[in-house]
Amino acid sequence: MRVEDLKMRVETGSYETAKKDLQALGERNALFPLWYPDGKVVPADIAKARFSMFDPNSTRGSDPQAALFMTFCQIARLARTNSGLYDVLSRFWDLPWDINFTLQIDPKYQQIIRKAAHEDVSDDDLKGLVFDPQPADEDKRLVALIERVKGQRQFRPKFTIEWSVKDLDPSRGERRIWEQHPNGIYKLWIDSRVMLSVMSQPTLGIWLNNRVLQTDEQLAVADKAIQELLKSKHTYKDATSAATTVTEVTKSKVNVVKNYKRNPDQVGAMGGLSPNDLVRKWWGMGEKELGAEWLHRSAWSYGGLVSSGGFDPQSSQVMSNLIIGTHEANTMMLRYEIFVKRLAQFTGVPVRVTTTIQQLLKNELPSVGWYSPRLLYKVETPGSSNVAANFTTQFVTIDRRLPTRLELDLDELFERLVYNWGDSDFMAD
């Protein structure tokens, strides 16, 4: 956006301008022209979609200028952001939803988090803040930082902080883990009844019913078709999927791979086979958009399937590194990939990522590596580092729950407080 557009709204305090902007937001209209970094005007329909990310109800109050300040700052950021980064960020869910979480933080980080929060939040910053729910006095500065993060998002749940590593009685069915930080700094717990209700609200868009591939026989038929298609392709030698992939992620690889284009892309690596065409018979003949994607087991942005030394980004674009899954599962993986790249960036230590697929077919056809209901994902820092990582998680490839933008923000906040990491732009998959 133009500097004068932002300046007029932030600095001049024009009440009439603010009222018009609020009305435009309410009608999901563009407020002013946007440009891409290369100088091209953003098409009207795309610009309108970008403005639709903002909730007009969250900007109404006694002082429209103050309430709109954060909105305009976000719009300015989107205006200068390249379309690739925007496309990645837009995958993460961010809509109004009134919900309560228990934010469970590992107590071994209590002292360092409270100290860092005390340095970031002054006594003056606390004046006038209304806390709901009321935190312990020593946690008010941390809550203030969380509120700052929430202020950038439409999704603004309430958090009750608990310093504990004990499970919150999951066996009683009262609470379930919603999500957690990749390296275990915190967990988000939710009432189990609320979690079930979310799944019954498709209009909310954060959690839909899982996809399924129904039988071994159907998989065998599909796999045979893939093998026939690949026989004349250069990727046929990779048709037998590796049981595991091992990748060494380094700061230099992550930085350099940004300058490379995928050749072939995922569809090309799979012999030209569209993921939506492949699963249409199982996921719904009547649906126009099925949301199927070829998922990288080891991310393209890691710089290639080279376990040690060397650099070959195109080695990521092979059948043995691709499995079919949902848009949502791919997005869930992005969150962990961002952490891995930040870990490599800020520690300077290589990070080892190992993926393992779950064999599905009863007859154990070795060629079926393109579909696995679960992908095991192990992250290690075998070298000396001030931040150790050694965890294994699993991704359900047919899952249809989206991670939220707020979770990304919380990850970055707690990584700054605990690890003293800065900002980064490692967002592409």
C-alpha angles and dihedrals in degrees: 000000000000117000091233091056092055094040093052092054099041102038111025097056094218105178093192091053090050091051091052091048091051090051092049091049090050090053091045091240128147112261098207139342120295128203134202116236090258091061099257117134114248108244114255096245093051092045090051091051091052092053090049088070089077123082111222092202090064091058099053117102146108091297110039093180093057092044093049095049095088092044092055092046089054091048090051090052092051090048092058095040120102115243094247093059091044091051090054094047092047090061090072117085119249119161134127112280126158105222141141125226134185106226104209113194126190105252092220085076095047098100097044093045094049091047093050092046090050089056092049100044122053129201088255090055089058094052113108095010115138113208122208110206099023111242128205111279092248090055098050093095091052090049089050090056091049089051090053089054092046090051089068093057139063090221104076111165124177117253130207109197120223124178102211145108095207120108112254095240097286090169090065091057093233097115136023132188110258096185141322141208111274092242096039103255091135144000130210115219124194135187106268092225090055090050091054091048091053090060090055093055106075091167089066087064098206098102127022131173114288120257120241139203100209114209143010089240093057090049091051091053092049092046092052089053090052093050092051090049093050098047092090094040128093089236094064091096086064095050092106100075119227114249087226139011122210122197132179109213116202135175092244095050093049091050096045099044090066087076095057131084123218111257108206106016120221095275090048091051088054093054094265094302114149113222091221092052090051097053101033093101090056105033101047135306092210098054118094096198114038098173096226117156139177103249122209110230087203112027122252088228090062088076103247142311095293111132096197134007124346129065125242112154094177090063085079091064099075134106093248089064097047133080131170120251147136129292087244095053090050090052092049089055090052091065092057092043090055089054092049091052093046089049091054092043100050100036098039088218123124114254119213117216119190122184127192127187125216111241108235115179118085091222088052097228102195093212095066100093097123092078126048123154090214133029117201111214121194124188123192139169101205093174128072111285139158087228114052121200125186113150141127124211132172131225120210102218094205093049117125103194116115124217114233131241087236091062089055089050093048090049091055093044095052093042088056093048097044104028100024091235122161134216124298139179099219095135107125118096 
